Coordinates of C-alpha atoms in Angstrom, one line a residue:
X1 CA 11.6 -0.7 -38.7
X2 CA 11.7 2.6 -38.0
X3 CA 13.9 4.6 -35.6
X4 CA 11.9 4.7 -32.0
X5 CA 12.9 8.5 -31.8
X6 CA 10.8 8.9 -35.1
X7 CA 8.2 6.4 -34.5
X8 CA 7.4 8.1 -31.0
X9 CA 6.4 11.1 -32.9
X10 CA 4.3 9.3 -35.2
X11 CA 0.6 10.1 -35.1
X12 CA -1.1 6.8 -34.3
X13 CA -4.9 6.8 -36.6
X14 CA -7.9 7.3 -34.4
X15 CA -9.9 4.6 -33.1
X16 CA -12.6 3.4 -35.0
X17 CA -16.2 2.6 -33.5
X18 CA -15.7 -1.2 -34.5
X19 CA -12.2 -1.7 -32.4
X20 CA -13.5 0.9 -29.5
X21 CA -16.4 -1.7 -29.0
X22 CA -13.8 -4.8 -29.2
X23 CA -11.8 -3.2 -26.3
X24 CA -14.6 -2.7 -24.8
X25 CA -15.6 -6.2 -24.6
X26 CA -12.4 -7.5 -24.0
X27 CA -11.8 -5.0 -20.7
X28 CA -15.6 -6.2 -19.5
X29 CA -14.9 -9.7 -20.3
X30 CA -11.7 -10.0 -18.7
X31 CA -12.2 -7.6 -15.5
X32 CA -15.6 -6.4 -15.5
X33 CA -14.6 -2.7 -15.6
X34 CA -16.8 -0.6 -17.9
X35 CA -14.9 1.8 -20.4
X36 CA -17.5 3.9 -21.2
X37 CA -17.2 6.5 -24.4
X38 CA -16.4 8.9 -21.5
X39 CA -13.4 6.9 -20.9
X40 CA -12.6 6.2 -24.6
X41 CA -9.4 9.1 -24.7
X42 CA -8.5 7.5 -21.4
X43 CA -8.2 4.4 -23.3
X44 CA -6.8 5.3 -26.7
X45 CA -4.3 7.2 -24.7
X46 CA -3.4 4.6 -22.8
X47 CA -3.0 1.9 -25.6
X48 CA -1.4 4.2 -28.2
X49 CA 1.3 4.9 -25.5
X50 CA 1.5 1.3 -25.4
X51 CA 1.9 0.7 -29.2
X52 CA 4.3 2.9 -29.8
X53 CA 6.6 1.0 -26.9
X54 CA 6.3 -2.0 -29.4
X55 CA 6.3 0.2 -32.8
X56 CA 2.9 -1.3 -33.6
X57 CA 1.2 0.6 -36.5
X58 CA -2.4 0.0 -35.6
X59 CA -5.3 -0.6 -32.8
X60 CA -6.4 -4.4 -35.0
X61 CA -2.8 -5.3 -34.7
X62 CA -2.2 -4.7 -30.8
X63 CA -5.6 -6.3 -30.0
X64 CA -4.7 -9.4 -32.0
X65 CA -1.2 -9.3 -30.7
X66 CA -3.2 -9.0 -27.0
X67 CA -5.5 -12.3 -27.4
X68 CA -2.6 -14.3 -29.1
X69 CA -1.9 -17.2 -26.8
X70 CA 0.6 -17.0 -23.8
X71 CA 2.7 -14.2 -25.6
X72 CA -0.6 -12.7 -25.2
X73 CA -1.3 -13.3 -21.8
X74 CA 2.2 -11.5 -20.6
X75 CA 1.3 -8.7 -22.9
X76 CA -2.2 -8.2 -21.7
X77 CA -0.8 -8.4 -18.2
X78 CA 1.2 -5.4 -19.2
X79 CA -1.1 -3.5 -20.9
X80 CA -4.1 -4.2 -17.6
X81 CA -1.5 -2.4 -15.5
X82 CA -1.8 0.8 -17.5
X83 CA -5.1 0.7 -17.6
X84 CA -5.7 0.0 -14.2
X85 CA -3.6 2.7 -12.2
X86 CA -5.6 4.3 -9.6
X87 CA -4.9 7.5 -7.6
X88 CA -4.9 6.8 -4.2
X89 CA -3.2 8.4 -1.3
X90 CA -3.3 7.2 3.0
X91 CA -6.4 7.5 5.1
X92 CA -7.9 8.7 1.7
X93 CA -11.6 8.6 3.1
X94 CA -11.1 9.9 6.9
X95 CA -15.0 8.7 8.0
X96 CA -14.5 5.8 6.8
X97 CA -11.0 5.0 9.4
X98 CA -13.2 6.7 11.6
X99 CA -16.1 3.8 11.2
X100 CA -13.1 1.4 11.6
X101 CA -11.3 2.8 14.6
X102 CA -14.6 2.9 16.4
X103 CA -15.4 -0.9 15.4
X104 CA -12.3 -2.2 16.3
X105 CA -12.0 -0.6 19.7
X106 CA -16.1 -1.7 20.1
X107 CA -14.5 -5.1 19.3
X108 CA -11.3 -4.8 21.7
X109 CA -13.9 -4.0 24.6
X110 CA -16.2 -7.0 23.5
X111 CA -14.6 -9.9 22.4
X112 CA -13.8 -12.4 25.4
X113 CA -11.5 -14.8 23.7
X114 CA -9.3 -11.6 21.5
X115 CA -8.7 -13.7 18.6
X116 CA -6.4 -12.0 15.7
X117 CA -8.1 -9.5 13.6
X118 CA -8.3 -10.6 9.8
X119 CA -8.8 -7.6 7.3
X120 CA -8.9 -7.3 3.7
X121 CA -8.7 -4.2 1.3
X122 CA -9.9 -5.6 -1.7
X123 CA -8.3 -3.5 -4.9
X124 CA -5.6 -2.0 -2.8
X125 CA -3.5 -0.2 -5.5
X126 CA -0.5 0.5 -4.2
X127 CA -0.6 -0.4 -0.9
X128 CA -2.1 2.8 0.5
X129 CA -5.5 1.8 1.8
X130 CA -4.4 -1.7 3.6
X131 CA -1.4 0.0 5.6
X132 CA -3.7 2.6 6.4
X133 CA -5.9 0.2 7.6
X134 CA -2.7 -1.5 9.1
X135 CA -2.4 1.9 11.1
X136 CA -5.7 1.9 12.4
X137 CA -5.8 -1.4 13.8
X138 CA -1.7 -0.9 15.4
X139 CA -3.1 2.5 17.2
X140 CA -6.0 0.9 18.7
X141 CA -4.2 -2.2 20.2
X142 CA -1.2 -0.2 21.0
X143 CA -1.2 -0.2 25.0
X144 CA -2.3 -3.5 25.1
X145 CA -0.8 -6.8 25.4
X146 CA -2.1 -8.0 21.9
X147 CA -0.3 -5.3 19.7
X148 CA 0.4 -7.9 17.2
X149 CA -3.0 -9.3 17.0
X150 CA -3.6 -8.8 13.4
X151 CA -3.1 -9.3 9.6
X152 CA -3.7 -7.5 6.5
X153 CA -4.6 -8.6 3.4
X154 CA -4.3 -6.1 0.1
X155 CA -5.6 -8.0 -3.4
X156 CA -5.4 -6.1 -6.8
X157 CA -5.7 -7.1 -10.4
X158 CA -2.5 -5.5 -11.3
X159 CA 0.7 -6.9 -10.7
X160 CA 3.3 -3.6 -10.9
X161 CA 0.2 -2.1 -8.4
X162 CA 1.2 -5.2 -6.6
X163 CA 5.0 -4.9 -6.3
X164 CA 5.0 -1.0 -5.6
X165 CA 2.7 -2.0 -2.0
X166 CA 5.2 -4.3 -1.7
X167 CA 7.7 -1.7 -1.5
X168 CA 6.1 0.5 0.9
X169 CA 7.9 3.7 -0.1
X170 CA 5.7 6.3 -0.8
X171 CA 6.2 10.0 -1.2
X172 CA 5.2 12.8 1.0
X173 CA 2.1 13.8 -1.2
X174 CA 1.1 10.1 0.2
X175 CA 1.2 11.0 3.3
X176 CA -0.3 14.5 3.2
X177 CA -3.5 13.6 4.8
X178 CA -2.1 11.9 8.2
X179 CA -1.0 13.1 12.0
X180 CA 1.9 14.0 12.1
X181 CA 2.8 11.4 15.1
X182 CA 1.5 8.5 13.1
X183 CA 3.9 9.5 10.2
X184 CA 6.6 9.2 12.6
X185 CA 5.4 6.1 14.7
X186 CA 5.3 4.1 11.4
X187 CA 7.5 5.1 9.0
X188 CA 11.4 5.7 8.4
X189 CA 12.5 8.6 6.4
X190 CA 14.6 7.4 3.8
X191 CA 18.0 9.3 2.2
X192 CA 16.1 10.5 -1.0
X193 CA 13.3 12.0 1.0
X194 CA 10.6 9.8 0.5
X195 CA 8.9 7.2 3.2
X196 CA 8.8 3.4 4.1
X197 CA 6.8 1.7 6.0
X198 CA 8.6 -0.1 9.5
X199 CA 9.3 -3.4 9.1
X200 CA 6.8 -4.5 11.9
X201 CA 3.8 -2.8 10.3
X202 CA 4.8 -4.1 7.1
X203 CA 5.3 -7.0 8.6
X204 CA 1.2 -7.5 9.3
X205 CA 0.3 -7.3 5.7
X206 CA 0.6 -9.4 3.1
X207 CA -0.1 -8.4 -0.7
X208 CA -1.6 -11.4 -3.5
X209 CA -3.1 -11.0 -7.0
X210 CA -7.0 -11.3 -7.5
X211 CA -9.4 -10.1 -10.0
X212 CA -12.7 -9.3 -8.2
X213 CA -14.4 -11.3 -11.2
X214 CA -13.1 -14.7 -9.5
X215 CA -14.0 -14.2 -5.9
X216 CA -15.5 -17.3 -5.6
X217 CA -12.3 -18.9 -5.8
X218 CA -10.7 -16.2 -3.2
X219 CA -9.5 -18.1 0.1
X220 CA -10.4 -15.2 2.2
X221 CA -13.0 -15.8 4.6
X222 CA -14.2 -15.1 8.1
X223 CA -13.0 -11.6 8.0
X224 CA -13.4 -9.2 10.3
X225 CA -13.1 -6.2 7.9
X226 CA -13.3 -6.1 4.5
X227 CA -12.6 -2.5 2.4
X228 CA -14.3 -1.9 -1.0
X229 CA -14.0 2.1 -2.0
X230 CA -13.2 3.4 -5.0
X231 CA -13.3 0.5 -7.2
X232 CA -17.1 -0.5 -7.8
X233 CA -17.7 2.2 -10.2
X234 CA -16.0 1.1 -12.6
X235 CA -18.5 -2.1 -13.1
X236 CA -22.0 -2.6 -13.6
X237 CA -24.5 -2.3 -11.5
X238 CA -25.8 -5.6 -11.3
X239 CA -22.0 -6.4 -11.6
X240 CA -21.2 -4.4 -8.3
X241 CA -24.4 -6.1 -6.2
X242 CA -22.9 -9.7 -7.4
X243 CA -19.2 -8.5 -6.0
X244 CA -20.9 -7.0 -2.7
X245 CA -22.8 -10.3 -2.3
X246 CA -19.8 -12.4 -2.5
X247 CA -17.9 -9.9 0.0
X248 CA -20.9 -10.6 2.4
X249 CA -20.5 -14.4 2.3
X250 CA -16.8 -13.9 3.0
X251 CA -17.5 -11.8 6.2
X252 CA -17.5 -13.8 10.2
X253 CA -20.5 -12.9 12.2
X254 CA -20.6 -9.3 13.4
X255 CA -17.4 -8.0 10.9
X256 CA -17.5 -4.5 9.1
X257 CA -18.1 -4.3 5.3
X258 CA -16.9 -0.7 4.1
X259 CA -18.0 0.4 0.2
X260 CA -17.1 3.8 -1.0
X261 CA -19.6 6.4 -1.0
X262 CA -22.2 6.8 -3.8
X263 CA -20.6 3.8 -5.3
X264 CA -23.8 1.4 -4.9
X265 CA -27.4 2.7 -4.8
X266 CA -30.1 0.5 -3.2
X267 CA -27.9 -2.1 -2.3
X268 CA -29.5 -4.7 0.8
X269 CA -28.2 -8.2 2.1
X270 CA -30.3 -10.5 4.4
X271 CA -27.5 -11.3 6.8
X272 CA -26.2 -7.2 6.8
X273 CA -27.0 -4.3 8.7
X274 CA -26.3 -0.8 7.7
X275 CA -23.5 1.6 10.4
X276 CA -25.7 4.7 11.0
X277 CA -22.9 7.0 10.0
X278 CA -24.3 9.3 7.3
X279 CA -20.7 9.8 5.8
X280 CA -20.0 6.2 5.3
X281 CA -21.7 3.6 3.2
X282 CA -20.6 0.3 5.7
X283 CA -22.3 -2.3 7.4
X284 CA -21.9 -5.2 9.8
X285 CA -22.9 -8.8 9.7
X286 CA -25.5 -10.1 11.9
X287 CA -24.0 -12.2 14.6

């Protein structure tokens, strides 16, 4: 074994064509995101920064060590959250809030009976998008007598994604992109500078592991808003129509459907109509 200080300077051999097009397969198979050969420095950065955690000599070895049973599995789990780190950052799309504040206080006019609002950011990251969304919906029932009349759910592949949302400290880069009043209405400056989210936002959201491949077994349904942005493109075409399809099905009567801009091209559902807001791809369910 060599010493790590030496081994971290090691030049790792380049990827051949054979094991780029086995990771390829195995990332497709496993998550349905497309590593195109775009991507491919992306991903031999990615894993050879891995490797060289574990001193591994080789791209053969690491993918064997990968797909080897349940050591495997924890490795793989490891190496999916490198791979699937995302850049995200609060109200990161300002039209689309905007499409949601204006559904949800069309909704708060509307509804007679004022059941709780149910939404869903589905491949939340970090936790950025679904307290953003968290925000929204607080501001809009905030002088009313049902300020607590909703939930949040975040869902992500990656489980370190996962835990950071569940931290809800961000840093002021994070926040760079929101009103000042908001910044101070929900969150609490902490001693090294950064921000966390109040306990009775947090409080509204809860965070669980899903990969958008399995959404048939997802328990989500009947929600009022469901978020898809900046994730699609990373799959298939046909893949991303199958994964709007099922978000569709998982919608109640009259919710809002919000997809990322440019992400999906030609996309129609029977049961959806499209928001006539040129700066948002959305729609809402027939009642």
């Amino acid at each position: 074994m060599q010493p790590s200080g030496v081994w971290a300077l090691k030049p790792l051999a380049d990827m051949s064509q054979a094991e780029f097009r086995d990771w390829q397969a195995l990332l497709e198979e496993r998550t349905g995101v497309v590593i195109n050969e775009q991507r491919r420095a992306f991903l031999q950065t990615n894993l050879s920064a891995r490797m060289r955690e574990l001193e591994v000599a080789d791209y053969a070895s690491y993918f064997r060590m990968v797909t080897d049973g349940p050591r495997g599995a924890v490795e793989w789990s490891t190496l999916l959250d490198r791979l699937t780190v995302q850049e995200t950052r609060f109200f990161r799309h300002r039209p689309s809030f905007d499409v949601l504040d204006s559904y949800l206080r069309g909704r708060l006019a509307t509804d007679q009976q004022q059941q709780p609002w149910a939404l869903w950011s589905v491949g939340c990251s970090s936790g950025e998008e679904p307290y953003s969304m968290a925000i929204c919906a607080a501001e809009v029932l905030r002088e009313t007598e049902s300020a607590q009349q909703f939930g949040v759910t975040g869902t992500d592949i990656s489980l370190n994604a996962l835990s950071k949302a569940r931290e809800a400290l961000y840093g002021a880069r994070k926040l760079e992109q929101m009103d000042a009043d908001l910044c101070e209405r929900y969150f609490a400056t902490e001693v090294d500078g950064r921000f966390k989210v109040v306990p009775d936002l947090a409080a509204r959201i809860c965070f669980a592991r899903l990969n958008v491949l399995e959404l048939g077994k997802a328990p989500l349904t009947g929600m009022d808003v469901i978020f898809c942005q900046n994730m699609l493109i990373y799959f298939r075409r046909w893949r991303r129509r199958e994964i709007l399809n099922r978000l569709a099905e998982r919608l109640a009567p009259g919710g809002l459907l919000v997809v990322g801009v440019g992400e999906v091209v030609g996309w129609q559902h029977p049961d959806l109509v499209p928001v006539a807001d040129e700066r948002v791809l959305a729609f809402t369910r027939k009642g």
